[in-house]
Amino acid sequence: PDVDAGDLVLRNDGLGLVAFDDPAEEAIAFLTFALGAPAADGGWAGDDACLGGEHRRVRWEIDPPDGGVPTILEAHFTDFESDARRFADYRYSRDPAATQPDEAKGVLSTIEGLTVGSSTAALEAVFPDTNYLYRDGEVTADTGRLPRYWIEPAIPVGPDSDLGNLPGWVAMIGMTEDGCPAP
């Protein structure tokens, strides 16, 4: 098929053209066709954190040509609680080594246009009931779709901060279907 990264959509049921529960090898092949060769592939291995099953994490580095922010898509494949290896979750995040300005946007986005680099104001416009939660030293934006759908804004806060309507930008968008979150 004639597809590229722009055809992939960050959705709560997969990546648009690649759905959760699709066979792992087919999903990896399709993502490789759309995004190019992976930057890293951990191969199939057991994962004690998930209490069973084999897992494979494959990472693509997306360096947009138009001045957008360099990003990382990490896809997780597993046979956890299943008889077959399948696409289970993903995280789309800003490359920690990126030096692009904060307002630069990632290539992949949700159907509503939210992406890495979107402002928290844009997030709140799409999800007006967003609550910011402070957990384990990180802030998560609860859009009412957790735990299958989570967004981590880059907001400098501490455990005693007022998390309502803080300025910031989206640092990571992730979705899961497998019941065992990726580390």
Backbone as JSON, one array per atom type, in Angstrom:
{
  "sequence": "PDVDAGDLVLRNDGLGLVAFDDPAEEAIAFLTFALGAPAADGGWAGDDACLGGEHRRVRWEIDPPDGGVPTILEAHFTDFESDARRFADYRYSRDPAATQPDEAKGVLSTIEGLTVGSSTAALEAVFPDTNYLYRDGEVTADTGRLPRYWIEPAIPVGPDSDLGNLPGWVAMIGMTEDGCPAP",
  "N": [[0.83, -1.21, 0.0], [0.32, 2.34, -0.53], [1.4, 4.15, 1.76], [2.29, 6.34, 4.49], [3.88, 7.82, 7.39], [2.05, 9.85, 7.96], [-0.41, 8.68, 7.56], [-0.96, 7.23, 9.77], [-2.82, 7.16, 12.76], [-3.18, 8.28, 16.05], [-4.97, 6.41, 18.1], [-7.48, 5.12, 20.4], [-7.85, 2.49, 19.91], [-5.73, 1.5, 18.58], [-3.39, 2.24, 15.98], [-4.8, 3.5, 13.96], [-4.52, 2.47, 11.02], [-3.41, 0.17, 11.9], [-4.52, -2.07, 14.11], [-5.15, -2.75, 17.62], [-4.61, -6.05, 18.75], [-4.1, -7.01, 16.22], [-2.14, -9.38, 14.34], [1.18, -9.72, 15.52], [3.56, -9.84, 13.86], [2.6, -9.0, 11.37], [1.71, -6.4, 12.01], [4.13, -5.19, 12.79], [5.54, -5.34, 10.36], [3.92, -3.69, 8.76], [4.11, -1.2, 10.12], [6.84, -0.79, 9.84], [6.97, -0.51, 7.07], [5.56, 1.91, 6.81], [7.0, 3.69, 8.45], [9.69, 3.25, 8.15], [12.81, 1.53, 8.83], [13.03, 0.1, 12.1], [14.46, 1.8, 14.95], [15.21, 0.43, 17.15], [14.84, -2.89, 18.36], [13.7, -5.04, 20.62], [13.3, -7.77, 20.45], [11.71, -10.98, 21.1], [10.89, -11.74, 24.41], [10.65, -12.95, 27.82], [8.8, -11.31, 30.46], [8.94, -10.38, 33.6], [7.55, -8.39, 34.95], [5.05, -8.37, 33.84], [4.04, -10.72, 34.64], [4.12, -13.1, 33.15], [4.02, -14.52, 29.81], [5.34, -13.59, 26.56], [7.1, -10.77, 25.34], [7.58, -8.02, 23.12], [9.26, -5.15, 22.24], [9.29, -2.53, 20.01], [10.94, 0.16, 18.55], [10.55, 3.2, 16.84], [12.19, 6.0, 15.49], [11.15, 9.16, 14.74], [11.88, 11.66, 12.68], [10.87, 14.57, 11.76], [10.76, 16.27, 8.59], [9.94, 18.9, 8.38], [10.56, 20.69, 10.42], [9.22, 19.96, 12.68], [8.89, 18.41, 15.95], [11.34, 16.01, 16.9], [10.39, 12.65, 17.45], [9.46, 9.64, 19.24], [8.13, 6.51, 18.58], [7.05, 3.87, 20.36], [6.18, 0.63, 20.1], [4.38, -2.07, 21.5], [4.29, -5.52, 21.65], [2.72, -8.64, 22.35], [2.05, -11.9, 23.83], [0.65, -12.07, 26.08], [-1.81, -13.29, 28.18], [-3.07, -14.48, 25.98], [-3.41, -16.57, 23.06], [-1.93, -15.97, 20.91], [0.65, -13.98, 19.38], [0.45, -10.48, 19.45], [-0.41, -7.04, 18.6], [-0.26, -4.75, 21.18], [0.06, -2.32, 22.73], [1.01, 1.18, 22.68], [3.38, 3.9, 22.86], [3.78, 7.25, 22.24], [6.1, 9.67, 22.06], [7.98, 12.65, 22.87], [11.26, 12.96, 21.65], [13.76, 12.57, 23.98], [16.22, 13.75, 23.55], [15.71, 15.83, 21.89], [16.04, 19.08, 20.55], [14.33, 20.9, 19.62], [12.09, 23.76, 19.55], [9.63, 24.25, 22.16], [7.06, 24.57, 21.07], [7.0, 23.08, 18.75], [5.57, 20.49, 16.75], [4.67, 16.97, 16.79], [4.68, 14.37, 14.23], [2.74, 12.29, 14.18], [-0.68, 12.14, 15.15], [-3.71, 12.45, 17.14], [-7.13, 11.81, 16.12], [-8.39, 14.14, 16.66], [-6.41, 15.96, 16.37], [-4.5, 16.29, 18.35], [-1.17, 16.09, 19.48], [2.26, 15.22, 20.25], [3.75, 17.98, 21.66], [1.54, 19.58, 21.37], [-0.41, 22.08, 23.03], [-1.43, 22.22, 26.51], [-3.74, 23.63, 26.67], [-4.93, 23.12, 24.18], [-5.38, 20.39, 24.54], [-7.27, 20.51, 26.63], [-9.31, 21.78, 25.29], [-10.23, 19.82, 23.57], [-10.82, 17.77, 25.36], [-12.72, 18.73, 27.69], [-13.15, 18.05, 30.36], [-10.77, 17.32, 31.51], [-8.61, 16.11, 34.0], [-5.74, 16.64, 35.98], [-3.43, 14.39, 37.19], [-1.23, 13.57, 39.79], [1.2, 11.24, 39.98], [3.51, 8.99, 41.22], [5.68, 10.76, 40.84], [5.15, 11.83, 38.34], [3.06, 13.64, 36.06], [-0.14, 12.91, 34.9], [-2.59, 13.34, 32.43], [-5.85, 12.9, 32.94], [-8.27, 12.03, 30.86], [-10.66, 10.9, 31.13], [-10.57, 8.51, 29.92], [-8.79, 6.73, 30.9], [-7.74, 3.44, 32.0], [-6.9, 2.87, 29.44], [-6.1, 4.87, 27.75], [-3.85, 7.39, 27.77], [-2.32, 10.52, 28.54], [0.59, 12.32, 28.89], [1.4, 15.32, 30.08], [4.01, 17.77, 29.78], [4.67, 19.25, 32.47], [6.04, 21.26, 34.87], [5.86, 20.32, 38.05], [5.17, 19.69, 41.54], [4.34, 17.36, 44.21], [2.58, 18.84, 45.75], [1.45, 20.73, 44.15], [-1.07, 22.76, 42.57], [-2.98, 21.25, 40.26], [-4.77, 22.07, 38.34], [-5.56, 23.45, 35.22], [-2.89, 24.09, 34.36], [-0.19, 25.64, 32.6], [1.46, 24.18, 29.8], [2.69, 21.48, 27.72], [1.95, 18.68, 25.59], [3.68, 15.79, 26.27], [3.71, 13.06, 25.89], [1.71, 10.55, 24.39], [-0.26, 7.79, 24.94], [-1.57, 4.47, 24.45], [-3.33, 1.52, 25.45], [-4.13, -1.97, 25.31], [-3.72, -4.35, 26.45], [-3.74, -4.91, 29.23], [-1.42, -5.07, 30.65], [0.77, -2.83, 31.44], [3.35, -1.23, 29.51], [6.76, -0.93, 30.55]],
  "CA": [[0.0, 0.0, 0.0], [1.03, 3.6, -0.58], [1.14, 4.81, 3.04], [3.44, 6.86, 5.21], [3.57, 8.12, 8.79], [0.87, 10.71, 8.03], [-1.63, 7.86, 7.51], [-1.16, 6.6, 11.08], [-3.58, 8.03, 13.66], [-3.13, 7.83, 17.43], [-6.35, 6.1, 18.5], [-7.54, 4.25, 21.57], [-7.96, 1.09, 19.47], [-4.54, 1.19, 17.8], [-2.77, 3.34, 15.24], [-5.6, 3.75, 12.77], [-4.41, 1.39, 10.04], [-2.92, -0.99, 12.63], [-5.4, -2.14, 15.28], [-4.79, -3.66, 18.69], [-4.91, -7.46, 18.52], [-3.58, -7.47, 14.93], [-0.96, -10.24, 14.53], [2.38, -8.93, 15.77], [4.49, -9.74, 12.72], [1.96, -8.17, 10.35], [1.72, -5.02, 12.47], [5.52, -4.71, 12.72], [5.85, -5.15, 8.94], [3.21, -2.51, 8.27], [4.71, -0.01, 10.72], [8.14, -0.62, 9.21], [6.71, 0.03, 5.74], [5.12, 3.31, 6.93], [7.92, 4.53, 9.22], [11.07, 2.88, 7.91], [13.38, 0.53, 9.72], [13.03, 0.48, 13.51], [15.72, 2.21, 15.57], [15.54, -0.6, 18.13], [13.9, -3.99, 18.45], [14.15, -5.86, 21.73], [13.05, -9.19, 20.23], [10.74, -11.62, 22.0], [11.48, -12.15, 25.69], [9.74, -12.95, 28.96], [8.76, -10.05, 31.2], [8.44, -10.66, 34.94], [6.62, -7.33, 35.37], [3.72, -8.7, 33.33], [3.65, -12.01, 35.22], [3.95, -14.14, 32.15], [3.95, -14.17, 28.41], [6.5, -13.01, 25.9], [6.87, -9.39, 24.94], [8.55, -7.44, 22.18], [9.1, -3.7, 22.11], [9.96, -2.05, 18.82], [10.95, 1.63, 18.61], [10.85, 3.99, 15.65], [12.49, 7.41, 15.72], [10.54, 9.91, 13.65], [12.53, 12.96, 12.6], [10.12, 15.23, 10.68], [11.55, 17.16, 7.74], [9.39, 20.26, 8.33], [10.81, 21.46, 11.63], [8.47, 19.43, 13.82], [9.72, 17.86, 17.02], [11.7, 14.6, 16.77], [9.59, 11.86, 18.35], [9.69, 8.2, 19.3], [6.98, 5.63, 18.7], [7.41, 2.55, 20.86], [5.05, -0.3, 20.02], [4.53, -3.24, 22.36], [3.63, -6.71, 21.14], [2.75, -9.64, 23.4], [1.07, -12.98, 23.84], [0.13, -12.03, 27.44], [-3.22, -13.68, 28.28], [-3.56, -14.75, 24.64], [-2.76, -17.7, 22.39], [-1.2, -15.48, 19.74], [1.39, -12.72, 19.52], [-0.41, -9.44, 18.9], [-0.13, -5.64, 18.91], [-0.92, -4.55, 22.47], [0.0, -0.92, 23.16], [2.07, 2.04, 22.14], [3.67, 5.2, 23.46], [4.32, 8.21, 21.27], [6.66, 10.69, 22.94], [9.04, 13.55, 22.41], [12.6, 12.43, 21.81], [14.37, 13.32, 25.08], [17.4, 14.48, 23.08], [15.27, 16.85, 20.95], [16.35, 20.46, 20.9], [13.36, 21.75, 18.95], [11.32, 24.59, 20.49], [8.48, 23.58, 22.79], [5.83, 24.63, 20.27], [7.08, 22.18, 17.6], [4.61, 19.39, 16.84], [5.02, 15.66, 16.26], [4.04, 13.97, 12.98], [1.55, 11.48, 14.45], [-1.64, 12.86, 16.01], [-5.03, 11.85, 17.32], [-8.09, 12.27, 15.12], [-8.72, 15.52, 17.02], [-5.26, 16.81, 16.08], [-3.55, 16.37, 19.47], [0.09, 15.41, 19.23], [3.35, 15.66, 21.09], [3.98, 19.39, 21.39], [0.28, 20.34, 21.51], [-0.52, 22.74, 24.33], [-2.45, 21.67, 27.39], [-4.99, 24.33, 26.32], [-5.53, 22.34, 23.08], [-5.87, 19.17, 25.16], [-8.49, 20.83, 27.38], [-10.37, 22.14, 24.32], [-10.78, 18.56, 23.07], [-11.34, 17.05, 26.53], [-12.96, 19.79, 28.66], [-13.18, 17.55, 31.73], [-9.45, 16.78, 31.84], [-8.05, 16.3, 35.33], [-4.33, 16.3, 36.03], [-3.14, 13.54, 38.33], [0.18, 13.44, 40.13], [1.45, 9.86, 40.39], [4.88, 8.49, 41.11], [6.58, 11.79, 40.34], [4.78, 12.28, 37.0], [1.7, 14.13, 35.88], [-0.92, 12.29, 33.84], [-3.84, 14.01, 32.15], [-6.94, 11.94, 32.88], [-9.31, 12.55, 29.97], [-11.83, 10.07, 31.31], [-10.39, 7.27, 29.15], [-7.79, 5.87, 31.52], [-6.31, 3.29, 31.79], [-6.56, 2.51, 28.06], [-5.69, 6.04, 26.98], [-3.27, 8.34, 28.7], [-1.52, 11.6, 27.98], [1.45, 12.9, 29.91], [1.88, 16.65, 29.73], [5.27, 18.21, 30.38], [4.32, 20.36, 33.36], [6.91, 21.18, 36.03], [5.06, 20.4, 39.26], [5.51, 18.82, 42.66], [3.14, 16.7, 44.72], [1.67, 19.79, 46.4], [1.02, 21.72, 43.17], [-2.44, 22.78, 42.09], [-2.82, 20.71, 38.91], [-5.82, 22.56, 37.44], [-5.27, 24.45, 34.18], [-1.5, 24.51, 34.33], [0.35, 25.73, 31.24], [2.4, 23.11, 29.46], [2.48, 20.87, 26.43], [1.84, 17.23, 25.63], [4.98, 15.15, 26.13], [3.53, 11.67, 25.5], [0.36, 10.02, 24.24], [-0.15, 6.34, 24.92], [-2.79, 3.67, 24.46], [-3.07, 0.13, 25.77], [-5.25, -2.89, 25.21], [-3.34, -5.68, 26.92], [-3.85, -5.11, 30.66], [-0.08, -5.11, 31.25], [1.42, -1.64, 30.88], [4.76, -1.28, 29.16], [7.56, -0.2, 31.53]],
  "C": [[0.86, 1.26, 0.0], [0.68, 4.39, 0.68], [2.43, 5.38, 3.58], [2.99, 7.21, 6.62], [2.32, 8.98, 8.93], [-0.45, 9.95, 7.99], [-1.91, 7.16, 8.84], [-1.83, 7.61, 12.01], [-3.51, 7.45, 15.06], [-4.56, 7.66, 17.94], [-6.34, 5.21, 19.73], [-7.78, 2.8, 21.21], [-6.78, 0.69, 18.58], [-3.97, 2.43, 17.15], [-3.5, 3.61, 13.93], [-5.56, 2.57, 11.82], [-3.87, 0.1, 10.66], [-3.69, -1.04, 13.94], [-4.8, -3.05, 16.36], [-5.34, -5.04, 18.37], [-4.57, -7.92, 17.11], [-2.38, -8.37, 15.19], [0.32, -9.41, 14.57], [3.25, -8.75, 14.53], [3.91, -8.9, 11.6], [1.99, -6.7, 10.74], [3.12, -4.43, 12.39], [5.91, -4.44, 11.27], [5.18, -3.9, 8.4], [3.83, -1.23, 8.82], [6.09, 0.27, 10.12], [7.99, -0.06, 7.79], [6.38, 1.52, 5.82], [6.19, 4.21, 7.52], [9.39, 4.28, 8.91], [11.55, 1.88, 8.94], [13.34, 1.0, 11.17], [14.42, 0.91, 13.98], [16.17, 1.18, 16.59], [14.44, -1.65, 18.13], [14.43, -4.94, 19.5], [13.98, -7.35, 21.53], [12.08, -9.74, 21.26], [11.46, -12.11, 23.24], [10.41, -12.16, 26.76], [9.84, -11.62, 29.7], [8.12, -10.32, 32.55], [7.43, -9.63, 35.41], [5.2, -7.63, 34.94], [3.24, -10.07, 33.81], [3.31, -13.06, 34.17], [3.89, -13.6, 30.74], [5.28, -13.67, 27.88], [6.12, -11.65, 25.37], [7.96, -8.94, 23.98], [8.24, -5.96, 22.06], [9.95, -3.23, 20.94], [9.82, -0.53, 18.79], [11.34, 2.23, 17.26], [11.15, 5.41, 16.07], [12.0, 8.17, 14.5], [11.1, 11.32, 13.68], [11.89, 13.74, 11.46], [10.97, 16.23, 9.9], [11.12, 18.62, 7.82], [9.6, 21.08, 9.59], [9.99, 21.03, 12.82], [9.42, 18.83, 14.84], [10.07, 16.4, 16.72], [10.97, 13.79, 17.85], [9.98, 10.39, 18.28], [8.35, 7.5, 19.41], [7.5, 4.29, 19.18], [6.16, 1.7, 20.87], [5.37, -1.55, 20.81], [3.67, -4.37, 21.8], [3.75, -7.8, 22.19], [1.82, -10.8, 23.1], [0.47, -13.1, 25.25], [-1.38, -12.28, 27.43], [-3.85, -13.94, 26.91], [-2.83, -15.96, 24.07], [-1.9, -17.26, 21.22], [-0.45, -14.2, 20.07], [0.63, -11.63, 18.78], [0.09, -8.06, 19.3], [-0.93, -5.28, 20.15], [-0.96, -3.11, 22.96], [1.1, -0.12, 22.5], [2.21, 3.29, 23.0], [4.29, 6.05, 22.37], [4.8, 9.4, 22.08], [7.71, 11.53, 22.26], [10.38, 12.86, 22.63], [13.29, 13.22, 22.91], [15.59, 14.12, 24.66], [17.02, 15.64, 22.14], [15.61, 18.25, 21.46], [15.41, 21.44, 20.21], [12.62, 22.62, 19.97], [10.08, 23.87, 20.98], [7.25, 23.55, 21.91], [5.87, 23.74, 19.02], [6.2, 20.96, 17.82], [5.17, 18.1, 16.27], [4.25, 15.36, 14.99], [2.73, 13.23, 13.23], [0.62, 12.25, 15.39], [-2.91, 12.05, 16.17], [-5.95, 12.39, 16.24], [-8.5, 13.72, 15.38], [-7.57, 16.49, 16.77], [-4.3, 16.98, 17.24], [-2.31, 15.55, 19.15], [1.11, 15.84, 20.27], [3.69, 17.08, 20.68], [2.72, 20.22, 21.41], [0.23, 20.95, 22.91], [-1.55, 22.03, 25.2], [-3.77, 22.39, 27.16], [-5.69, 23.6, 25.18], [-6.09, 21.03, 23.61], [-7.2, 19.42, 25.87], [-9.63, 21.25, 26.45], [-11.03, 20.88, 23.78], [-11.45, 17.78, 24.19], [-11.57, 18.06, 27.67], [-12.95, 19.33, 30.11], [-11.85, 16.94, 32.16], [-9.07, 17.12, 33.27], [-6.59, 15.88, 35.29], [-4.06, 15.55, 37.32], [-1.65, 13.47, 38.55], [0.4, 12.05, 40.68], [2.91, 9.51, 40.19], [5.83, 9.5, 40.47], [6.26, 12.3, 38.94], [3.35, 12.77, 36.99], [1.07, 13.4, 34.71], [-2.2, 13.08, 33.67], [-4.92, 12.95, 32.0], [-8.07, 12.55, 32.07], [-10.61, 11.78, 30.11], [-11.73, 8.75, 30.56], [-9.31, 6.37, 29.74], [-8.44, 4.57, 31.96], [-5.92, 2.98, 30.34], [-5.92, 3.66, 27.29], [-5.08, 7.02, 27.95], [-2.4, 9.34, 27.96], [-0.69, 12.16, 29.11], [1.92, 14.27, 29.45], [3.2, 16.96, 30.42], [4.97, 19.46, 31.2], [5.22, 20.24, 34.59], [6.09, 21.39, 37.31], [5.65, 19.51, 40.34], [4.23, 18.24, 43.21], [2.15, 17.65, 45.38], [1.15, 20.85, 45.44], [-0.47, 21.63, 42.9], [-2.38, 22.38, 40.62], [-3.88, 21.2, 37.93], [-5.32, 23.63, 36.5], [-3.84, 24.97, 34.19], [-1.03, 24.64, 32.89], [1.34, 24.59, 31.01], [2.08, 22.58, 28.09], [2.48, 19.37, 26.58], [3.21, 16.62, 25.35], [4.86, 13.72, 25.62], [2.05, 11.35, 25.38], [0.51, 8.52, 24.14], [-1.5, 5.67, 24.98], [-2.41, 2.23, 24.79], [-4.32, -0.7, 25.65], [-4.96, -4.19, 25.95], [-3.48, -5.91, 28.42], [-2.52, -5.21, 31.36], [0.7, -3.94, 30.7], [2.9, -1.84, 30.57], [5.55, -0.49, 30.19], [8.05, 1.12, 30.97]]
}
